[in-house]
Coordinates of C-alpha atoms in Angstrom, one line a residue:
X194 CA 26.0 -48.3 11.1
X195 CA 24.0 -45.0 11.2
X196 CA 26.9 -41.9 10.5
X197 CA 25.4 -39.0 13.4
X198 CA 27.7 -36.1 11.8
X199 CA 24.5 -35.0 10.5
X200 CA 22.7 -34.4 13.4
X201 CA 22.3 -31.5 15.9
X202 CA 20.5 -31.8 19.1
X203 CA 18.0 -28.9 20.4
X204 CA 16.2 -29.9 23.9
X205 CA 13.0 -28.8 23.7
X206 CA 13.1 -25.9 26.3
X207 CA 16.0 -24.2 24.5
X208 CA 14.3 -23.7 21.4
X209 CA 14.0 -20.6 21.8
X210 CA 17.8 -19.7 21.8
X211 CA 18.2 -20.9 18.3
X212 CA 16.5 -18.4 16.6
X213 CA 19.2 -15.4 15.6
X214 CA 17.6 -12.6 14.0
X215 CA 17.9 -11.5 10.8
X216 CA 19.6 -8.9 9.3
X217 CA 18.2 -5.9 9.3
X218 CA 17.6 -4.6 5.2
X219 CA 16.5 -1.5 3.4
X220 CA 14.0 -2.3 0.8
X221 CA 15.6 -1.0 -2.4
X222 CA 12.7 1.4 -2.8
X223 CA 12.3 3.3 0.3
X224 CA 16.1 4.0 0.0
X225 CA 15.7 5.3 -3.7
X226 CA 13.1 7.2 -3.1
X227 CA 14.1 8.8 0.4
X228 CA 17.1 11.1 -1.1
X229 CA 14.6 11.9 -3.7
X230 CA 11.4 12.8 -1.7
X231 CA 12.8 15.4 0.9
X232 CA 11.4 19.2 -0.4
X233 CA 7.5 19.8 0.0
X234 CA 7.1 20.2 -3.6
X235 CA 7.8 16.0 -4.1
X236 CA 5.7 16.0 -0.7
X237 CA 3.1 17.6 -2.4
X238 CA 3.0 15.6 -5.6
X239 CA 3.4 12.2 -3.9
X240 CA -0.1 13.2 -1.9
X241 CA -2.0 15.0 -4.8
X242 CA -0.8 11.2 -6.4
X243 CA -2.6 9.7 -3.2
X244 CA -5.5 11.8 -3.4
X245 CA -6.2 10.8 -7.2
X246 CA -5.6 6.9 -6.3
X247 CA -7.6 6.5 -3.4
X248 CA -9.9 9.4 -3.3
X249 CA -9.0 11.0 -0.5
X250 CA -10.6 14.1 0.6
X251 CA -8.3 17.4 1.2
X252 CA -8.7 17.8 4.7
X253 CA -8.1 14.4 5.6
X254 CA -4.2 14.7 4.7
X255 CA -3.5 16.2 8.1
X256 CA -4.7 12.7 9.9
X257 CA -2.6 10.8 6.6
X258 CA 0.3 12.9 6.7
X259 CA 2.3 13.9 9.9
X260 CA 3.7 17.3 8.7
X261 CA 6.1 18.1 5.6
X262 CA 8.5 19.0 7.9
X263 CA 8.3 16.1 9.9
X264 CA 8.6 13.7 6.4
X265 CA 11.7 15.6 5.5
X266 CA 13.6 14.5 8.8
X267 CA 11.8 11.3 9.0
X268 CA 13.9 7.7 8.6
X269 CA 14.1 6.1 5.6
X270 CA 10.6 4.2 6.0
X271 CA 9.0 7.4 5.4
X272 CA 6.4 4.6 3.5
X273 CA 5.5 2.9 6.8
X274 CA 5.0 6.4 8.6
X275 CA 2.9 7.8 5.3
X276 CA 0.1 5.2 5.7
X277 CA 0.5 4.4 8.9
X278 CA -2.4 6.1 10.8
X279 CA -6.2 5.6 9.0
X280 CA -8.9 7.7 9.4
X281 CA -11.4 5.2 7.7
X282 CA -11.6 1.8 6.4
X283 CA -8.9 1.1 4.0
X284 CA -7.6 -2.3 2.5
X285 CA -4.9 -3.7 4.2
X286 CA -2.6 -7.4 4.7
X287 CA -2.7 -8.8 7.8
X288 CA 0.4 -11.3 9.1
X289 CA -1.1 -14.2 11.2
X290 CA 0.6 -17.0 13.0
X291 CA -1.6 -19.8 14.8
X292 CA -1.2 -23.0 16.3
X293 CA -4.1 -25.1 14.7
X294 CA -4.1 -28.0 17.3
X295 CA -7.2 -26.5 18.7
X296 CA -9.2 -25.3 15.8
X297 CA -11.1 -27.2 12.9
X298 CA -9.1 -25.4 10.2
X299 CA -8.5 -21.8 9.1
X300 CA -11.8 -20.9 7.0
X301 CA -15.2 -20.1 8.4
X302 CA -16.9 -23.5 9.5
X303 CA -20.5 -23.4 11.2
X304 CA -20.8 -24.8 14.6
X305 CA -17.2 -24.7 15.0
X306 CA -14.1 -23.2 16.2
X307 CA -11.7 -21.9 13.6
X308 CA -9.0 -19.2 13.0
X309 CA -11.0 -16.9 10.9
X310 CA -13.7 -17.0 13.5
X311 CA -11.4 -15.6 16.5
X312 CA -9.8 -13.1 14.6
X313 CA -13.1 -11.4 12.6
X314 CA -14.3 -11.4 16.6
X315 CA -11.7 -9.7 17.8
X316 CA -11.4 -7.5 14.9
X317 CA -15.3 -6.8 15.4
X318 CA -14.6 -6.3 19.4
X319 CA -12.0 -3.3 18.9
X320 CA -14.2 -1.9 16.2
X321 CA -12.3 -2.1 13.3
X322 CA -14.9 -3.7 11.2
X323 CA -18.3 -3.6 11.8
X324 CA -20.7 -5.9 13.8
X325 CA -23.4 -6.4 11.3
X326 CA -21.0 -7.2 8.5
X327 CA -18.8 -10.0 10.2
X328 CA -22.3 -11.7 10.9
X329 CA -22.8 -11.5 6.9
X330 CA -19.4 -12.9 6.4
X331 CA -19.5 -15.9 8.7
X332 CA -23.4 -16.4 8.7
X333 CA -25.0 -15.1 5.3
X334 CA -21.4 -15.4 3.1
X335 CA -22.2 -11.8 2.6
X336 CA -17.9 -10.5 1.9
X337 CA -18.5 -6.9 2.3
X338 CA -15.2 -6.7 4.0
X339 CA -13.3 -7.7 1.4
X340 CA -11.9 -11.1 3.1
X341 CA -9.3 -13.6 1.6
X342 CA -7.2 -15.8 3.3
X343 CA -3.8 -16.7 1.0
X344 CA -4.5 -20.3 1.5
X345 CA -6.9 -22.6 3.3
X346 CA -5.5 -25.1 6.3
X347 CA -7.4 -28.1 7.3
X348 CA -8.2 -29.4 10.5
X349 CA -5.0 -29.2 13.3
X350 CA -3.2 -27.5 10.8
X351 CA -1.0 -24.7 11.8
X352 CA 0.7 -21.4 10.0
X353 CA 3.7 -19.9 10.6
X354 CA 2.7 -16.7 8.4
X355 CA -0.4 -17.0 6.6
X356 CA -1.5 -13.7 5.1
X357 CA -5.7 -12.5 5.2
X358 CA -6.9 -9.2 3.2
X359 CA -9.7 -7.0 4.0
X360 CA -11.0 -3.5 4.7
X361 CA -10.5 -2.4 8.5
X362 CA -10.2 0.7 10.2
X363 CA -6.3 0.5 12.3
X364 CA -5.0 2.8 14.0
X365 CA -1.2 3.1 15.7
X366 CA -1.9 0.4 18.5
X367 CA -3.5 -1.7 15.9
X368 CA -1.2 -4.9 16.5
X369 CA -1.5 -4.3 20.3
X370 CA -4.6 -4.1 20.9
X371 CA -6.4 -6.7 18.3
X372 CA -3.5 -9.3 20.0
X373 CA -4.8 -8.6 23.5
X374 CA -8.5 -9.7 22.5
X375 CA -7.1 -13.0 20.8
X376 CA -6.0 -16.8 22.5
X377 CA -2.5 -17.1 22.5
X378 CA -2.1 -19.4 19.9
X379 CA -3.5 -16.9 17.4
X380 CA -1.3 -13.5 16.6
X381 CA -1.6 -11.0 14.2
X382 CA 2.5 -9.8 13.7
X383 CA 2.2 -7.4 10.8
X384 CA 0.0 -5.0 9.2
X385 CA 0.5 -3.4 5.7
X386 CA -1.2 -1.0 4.1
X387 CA -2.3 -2.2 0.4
X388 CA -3.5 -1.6 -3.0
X389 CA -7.8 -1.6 -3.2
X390 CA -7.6 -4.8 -6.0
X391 CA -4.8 -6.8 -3.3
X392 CA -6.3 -10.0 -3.1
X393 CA -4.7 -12.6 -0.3
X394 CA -5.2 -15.3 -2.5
X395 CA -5.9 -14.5 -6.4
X396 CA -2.0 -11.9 -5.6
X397 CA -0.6 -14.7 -4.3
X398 CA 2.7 -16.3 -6.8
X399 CA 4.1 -19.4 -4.4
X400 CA 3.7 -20.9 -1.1
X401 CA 5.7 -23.0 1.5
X402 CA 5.0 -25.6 3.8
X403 CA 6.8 -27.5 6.0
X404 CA 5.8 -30.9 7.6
X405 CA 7.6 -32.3 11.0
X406 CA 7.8 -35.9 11.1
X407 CA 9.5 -38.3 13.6
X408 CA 12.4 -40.1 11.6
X409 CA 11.1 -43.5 12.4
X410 CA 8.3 -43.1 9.7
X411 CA 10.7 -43.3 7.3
X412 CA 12.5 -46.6 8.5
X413 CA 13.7 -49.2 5.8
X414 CA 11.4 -51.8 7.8
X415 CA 7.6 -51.4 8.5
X416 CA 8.2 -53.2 12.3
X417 CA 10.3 -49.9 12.8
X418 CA 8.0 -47.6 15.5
X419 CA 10.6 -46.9 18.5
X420 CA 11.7 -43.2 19.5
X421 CA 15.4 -44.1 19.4
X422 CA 15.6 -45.1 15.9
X423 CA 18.1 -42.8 14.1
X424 CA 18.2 -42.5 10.0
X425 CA 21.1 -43.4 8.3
X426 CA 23.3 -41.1 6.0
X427 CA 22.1 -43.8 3.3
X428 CA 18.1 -43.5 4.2
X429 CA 18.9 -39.8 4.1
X430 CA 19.9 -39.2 0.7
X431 CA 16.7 -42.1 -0.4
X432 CA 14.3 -39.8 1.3
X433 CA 15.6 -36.4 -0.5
X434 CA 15.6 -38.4 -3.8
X435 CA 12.3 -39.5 -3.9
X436 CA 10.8 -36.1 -2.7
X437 CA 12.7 -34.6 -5.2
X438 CA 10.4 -36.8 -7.8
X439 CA 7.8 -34.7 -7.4
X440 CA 10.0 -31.4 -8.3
X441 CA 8.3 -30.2 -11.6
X442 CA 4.3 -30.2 -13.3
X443 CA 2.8 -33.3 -13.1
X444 CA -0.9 -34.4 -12.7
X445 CA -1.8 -34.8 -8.8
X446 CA -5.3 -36.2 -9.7
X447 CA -4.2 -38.9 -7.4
X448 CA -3.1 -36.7 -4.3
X449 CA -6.5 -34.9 -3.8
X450 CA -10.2 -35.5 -3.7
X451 CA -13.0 -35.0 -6.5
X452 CA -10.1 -34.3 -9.5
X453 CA -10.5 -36.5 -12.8
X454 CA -7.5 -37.1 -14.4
X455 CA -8.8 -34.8 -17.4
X456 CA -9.5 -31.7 -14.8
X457 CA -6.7 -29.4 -15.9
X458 CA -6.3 -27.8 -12.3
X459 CA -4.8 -31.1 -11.1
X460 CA -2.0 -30.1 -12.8
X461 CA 0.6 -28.3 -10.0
X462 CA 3.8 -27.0 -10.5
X463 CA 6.3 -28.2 -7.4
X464 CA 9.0 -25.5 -7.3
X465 CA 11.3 -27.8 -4.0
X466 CA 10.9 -30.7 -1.9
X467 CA 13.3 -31.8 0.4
X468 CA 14.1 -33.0 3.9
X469 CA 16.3 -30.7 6.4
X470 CA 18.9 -32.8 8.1
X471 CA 17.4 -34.4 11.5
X472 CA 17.5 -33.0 15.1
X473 CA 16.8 -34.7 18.4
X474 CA 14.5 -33.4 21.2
X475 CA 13.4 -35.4 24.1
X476 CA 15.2 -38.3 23.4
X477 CA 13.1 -38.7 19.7
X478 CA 14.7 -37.4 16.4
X479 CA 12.8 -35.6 14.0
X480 CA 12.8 -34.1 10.3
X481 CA 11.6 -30.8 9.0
X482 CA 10.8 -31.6 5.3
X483 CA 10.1 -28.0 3.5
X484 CA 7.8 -28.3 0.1
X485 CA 7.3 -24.7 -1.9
X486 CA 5.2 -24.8 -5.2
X487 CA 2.6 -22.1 -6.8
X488 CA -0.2 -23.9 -4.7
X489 CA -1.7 -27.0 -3.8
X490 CA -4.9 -28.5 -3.6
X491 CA -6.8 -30.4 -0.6
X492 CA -4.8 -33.0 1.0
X493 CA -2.4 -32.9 -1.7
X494 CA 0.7 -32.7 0.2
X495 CA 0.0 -35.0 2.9
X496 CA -0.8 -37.7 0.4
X497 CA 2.9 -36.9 -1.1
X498 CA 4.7 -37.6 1.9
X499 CA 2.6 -40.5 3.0
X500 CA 3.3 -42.7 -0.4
X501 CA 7.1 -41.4 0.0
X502 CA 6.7 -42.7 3.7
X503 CA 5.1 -45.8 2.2
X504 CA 7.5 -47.0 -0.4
X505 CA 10.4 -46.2 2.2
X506 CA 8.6 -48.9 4.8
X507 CA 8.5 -51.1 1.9
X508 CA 4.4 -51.3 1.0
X509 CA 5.0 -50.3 -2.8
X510 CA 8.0 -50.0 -5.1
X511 CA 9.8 -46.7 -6.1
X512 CA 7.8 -46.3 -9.5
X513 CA 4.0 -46.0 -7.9
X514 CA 5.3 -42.6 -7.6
X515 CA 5.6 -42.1 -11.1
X516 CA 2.4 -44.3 -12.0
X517 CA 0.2 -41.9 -10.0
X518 CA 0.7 -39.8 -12.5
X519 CA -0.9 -41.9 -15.2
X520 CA -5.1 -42.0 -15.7
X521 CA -6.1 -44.8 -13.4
X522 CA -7.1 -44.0 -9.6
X523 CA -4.5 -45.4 -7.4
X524 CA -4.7 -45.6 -3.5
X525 CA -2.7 -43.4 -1.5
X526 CA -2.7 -42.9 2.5
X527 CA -2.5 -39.6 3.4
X528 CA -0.3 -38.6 6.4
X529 CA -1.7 -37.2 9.6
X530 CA -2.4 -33.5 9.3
X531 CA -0.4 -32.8 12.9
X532 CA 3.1 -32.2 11.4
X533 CA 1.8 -29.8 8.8
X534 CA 2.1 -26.0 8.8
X535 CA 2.6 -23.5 5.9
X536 CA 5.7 -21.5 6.1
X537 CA 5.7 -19.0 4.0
X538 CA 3.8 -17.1 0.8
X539 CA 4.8 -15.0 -1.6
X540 CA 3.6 -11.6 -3.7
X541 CA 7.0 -11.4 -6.0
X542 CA 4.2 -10.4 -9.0
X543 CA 2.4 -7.7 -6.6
X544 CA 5.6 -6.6 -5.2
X545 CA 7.2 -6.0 -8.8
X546 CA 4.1 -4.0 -10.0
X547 CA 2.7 -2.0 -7.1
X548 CA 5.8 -1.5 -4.4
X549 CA 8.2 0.6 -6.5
X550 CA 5.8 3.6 -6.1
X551 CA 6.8 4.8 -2.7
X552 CA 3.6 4.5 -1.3
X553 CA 3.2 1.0 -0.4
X554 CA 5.9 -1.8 0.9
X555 CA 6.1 -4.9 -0.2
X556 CA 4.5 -7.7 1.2
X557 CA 7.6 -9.6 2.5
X558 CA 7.0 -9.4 6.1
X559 CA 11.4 -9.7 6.8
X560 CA 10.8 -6.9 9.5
X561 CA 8.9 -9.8 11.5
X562 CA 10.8 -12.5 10.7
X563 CA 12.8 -12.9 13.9
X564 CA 9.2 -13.2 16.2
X565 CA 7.7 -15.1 13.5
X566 CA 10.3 -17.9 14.0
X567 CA 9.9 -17.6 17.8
X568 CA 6.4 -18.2 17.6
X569 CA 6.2 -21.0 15.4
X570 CA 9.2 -22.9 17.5
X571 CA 7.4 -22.1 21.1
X572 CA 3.7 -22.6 20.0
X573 CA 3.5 -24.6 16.7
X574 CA 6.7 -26.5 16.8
X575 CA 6.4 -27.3 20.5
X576 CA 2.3 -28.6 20.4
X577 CA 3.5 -30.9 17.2
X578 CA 6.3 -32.6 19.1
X579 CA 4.3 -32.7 22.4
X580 CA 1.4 -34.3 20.9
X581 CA 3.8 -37.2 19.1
X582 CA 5.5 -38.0 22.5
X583 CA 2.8 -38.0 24.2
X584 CA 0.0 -39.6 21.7
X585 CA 2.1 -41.3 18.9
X586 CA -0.3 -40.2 16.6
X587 CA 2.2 -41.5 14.1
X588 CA 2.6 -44.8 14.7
X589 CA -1.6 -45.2 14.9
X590 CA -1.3 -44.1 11.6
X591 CA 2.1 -46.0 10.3
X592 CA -0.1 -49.4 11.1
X593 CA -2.7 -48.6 9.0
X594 CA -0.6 -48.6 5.8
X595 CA -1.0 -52.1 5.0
X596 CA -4.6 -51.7 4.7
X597 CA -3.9 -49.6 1.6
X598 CA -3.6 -51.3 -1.9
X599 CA -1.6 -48.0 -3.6
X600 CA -2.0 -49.5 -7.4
X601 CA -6.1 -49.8 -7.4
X602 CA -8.8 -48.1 -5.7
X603 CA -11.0 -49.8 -3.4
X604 CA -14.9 -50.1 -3.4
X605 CA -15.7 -48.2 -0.1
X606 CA -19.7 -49.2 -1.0
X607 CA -20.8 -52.5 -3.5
X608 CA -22.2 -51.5 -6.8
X609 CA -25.8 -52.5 -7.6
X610 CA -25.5 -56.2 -9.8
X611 CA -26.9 -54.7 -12.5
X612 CA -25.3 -51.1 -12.9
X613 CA -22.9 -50.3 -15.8
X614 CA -20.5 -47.2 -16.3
X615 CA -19.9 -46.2 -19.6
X616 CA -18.7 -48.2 -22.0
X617 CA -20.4 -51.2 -19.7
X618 CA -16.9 -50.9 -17.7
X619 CA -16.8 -50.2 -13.7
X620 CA -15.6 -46.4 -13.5
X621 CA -12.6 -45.7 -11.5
X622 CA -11.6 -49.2 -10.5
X623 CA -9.0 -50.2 -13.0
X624 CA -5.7 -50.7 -11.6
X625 CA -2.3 -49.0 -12.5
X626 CA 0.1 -50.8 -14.8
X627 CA 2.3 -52.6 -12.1

């Protein structure tokens, strides 16, 4: 009998209300420095430091720079107010939320509509870059702006805070105005000013995803496909267990495309994976499973939860987990892309090196965490849970696991009679140790 103590119900409308905001902190280093910095002569020799770093002329300090006075009775973020007006193009992060239902991922893609696209245009619309080189960007891969996205996201895949990097001219209304030229499933919440070698990506020290899923896909029985089903306390724990399998380094050869087992960047370092305990909306129940690791490659972690949905339906035993690991090519289905969003990334390395100095703030983003969260539940949250009710785009897919083989790769294409791979052995079709 299925134990419910576990469960909360949100309807779908009241979303919204569940979000409480955060509370509100003082980064360690604006509150060191502020009792510190409050005479013009420390005034003087933080912008003399400025000047030096990013070459600066003299009689652009008045545009930088409010007045002394004004620093000495400023708040505590006297950082945020220091950098907050530009007078030319400077590097800066960029905090972007977007639904992906509608887009063909986040990076540039001819012929098609992505996130990257919509924002550079409505960057290029306001003026803050240039007209001539967000053609060379998108058209000629021509990067004279400096652009990096922290991570890629396929095809109807959303973000919750994905951070980009490049050189724009901002001014005060910055977040205002580049939000009223884009769709309202793309926002820009936060803009930082940082360092000229901050890279998106390359700075980047973790990221986190999460992945919405009706419980039903994880049902101990592969006839399971209704909308009431409700997990167990038993299935539960199973789930979290075998998640938690992939907790550590192993060799994801298997969970991408185009890796050998000998290509040492299929080795990833899984930091957490586990399921958040279910809630019901609209008469279905569904799970929020969060996965955070340094990164991840292409279709990696969609490939993890579909052979954890897999063995839970019963197509293959608990150990082709652990076999994937091993040389041979194994077959593994890859889960529909529609639950998946990233959460969250991380700078703890550029944060620790450059954001002690009192002239930039880390790249944390907590100040927007509260609209963030509201976002993600009333666009990204809301379009993932309408499309399954409405399209089951999950149990399409759920039907087509028996079609899989899991320990051997199949042939998509016959091999000519008289070929031979080295060694006079077929490459890649061996199958795992079973």
């Amino acid at each position: 009998m299925n134990n419910q103590s576990n469960k909360r119900s949100i309807p779908l409308d009241e979303f919204v209300g569940v979000v409480e905001p955060p509370e509100k902190k003082v980064n360690n280093c604006f509150k060191d420095n502020f009792e510190y910095i409050i005479n013009n002569e420390k005034v003087d020799a933080e912008i003399n430091k400025r000047i030096l770093e990013d070459g600066e002329l003299p009689d652009e300090l008045e545009k930088t720079v409010t007045t002394k006075t004004n620093i000495t009775e400023a708040k505590p973020n006297i950082v945020k107010e220091f950098k907050a007006d530009f007078s030319r193009k400077r590097k800066v992060a960029l905090l972007l939320a977007y639904c992906g239902a509608n887009y063909s991922g986040m990076q540039k893609n001819p012929d098609v509509e992505t996130i990257e696209e919509k924002l550079l245009d409505a960057l290029c619309e306001m003026k803050a870059i240039r007209a001539e080189h967000k053609h060379e960007f998108l058209v000629n891969n021509v990067n004279q702006i400096s652009f990096q996205r922290a991570a890629r996201t396929d095809k109807g895949v959303s973000a919750a805070r994905q951070t980009v990097s490049l050189k724009l001219v901002a001014s005060n209304t910055f977040l205002e105005d580049v939000n009223k030229l884009l769709p309202d499933d793309i926002r820009v919440f936060g803009l930082e000013r940082v360092t000229k070698s901050f890279n998106a990506k390359c700075c980047c020290s973790g990221r986190a995803y999460e992945y919405l899923i009706p419980s039903f896909a994880f049902a101990p029985s592969n006839d399971v496909f209704s909308p009431s089903y409700r997990i167990s306390d038993e299935q539960f724990a199973k789930l979290n267990r075998l998640f938690s399998c992939y907790e550590g380094t192993h060799n994801f050869h298997n969970f991408t495309s185009g890796k050998p087992f000998s290509d040492q960047s299929a080795n990833r370092y899984i930091i957490s994976f586990k399921a958040n305990k279910p809630f019901e909306c609209q008469g279905h129940e569904f799970i929020a499973i969060e996965i955070s690791g340094q990164s991840f490659m292409i279709h990696q972690i969609r490939k993890m939860i579909g052979l954890v949905i897999a063995v839970c339906r019963g197509h293959c035993p608990e150990d082709t987990i652990e076999k994937s690991w091993l040389q041979a090519k194994a077959d593994i289905p890859k889960a529909p892309g529609l639950g998946l969003l990233l959460c969250k990334v991380f700078y703890n390395h550029y944060n620790e090196k450059h954001c002690n100095d009192g002239l930039h703030k880390p790249i944390t983003w907590s100040e927007q965490e509260l609209e963030v969260e509201r976002f993600k539940i009333e666009h990204i949250w809301y379009s993932i849970i309408n499309e399954e009710i409405k399209k089951s785009p999950m149990v399409t897919w759920l039907k087509t696991l028996v079609n899989h083989t899991y320990t051997k790769v199949v042939m998509k294409s016959p091999m000519p009679s008289d070929y031979k791979g080295k060694n006079g052995v077929f490459p890649e079709i061996e199958k795992v140790n079973s």
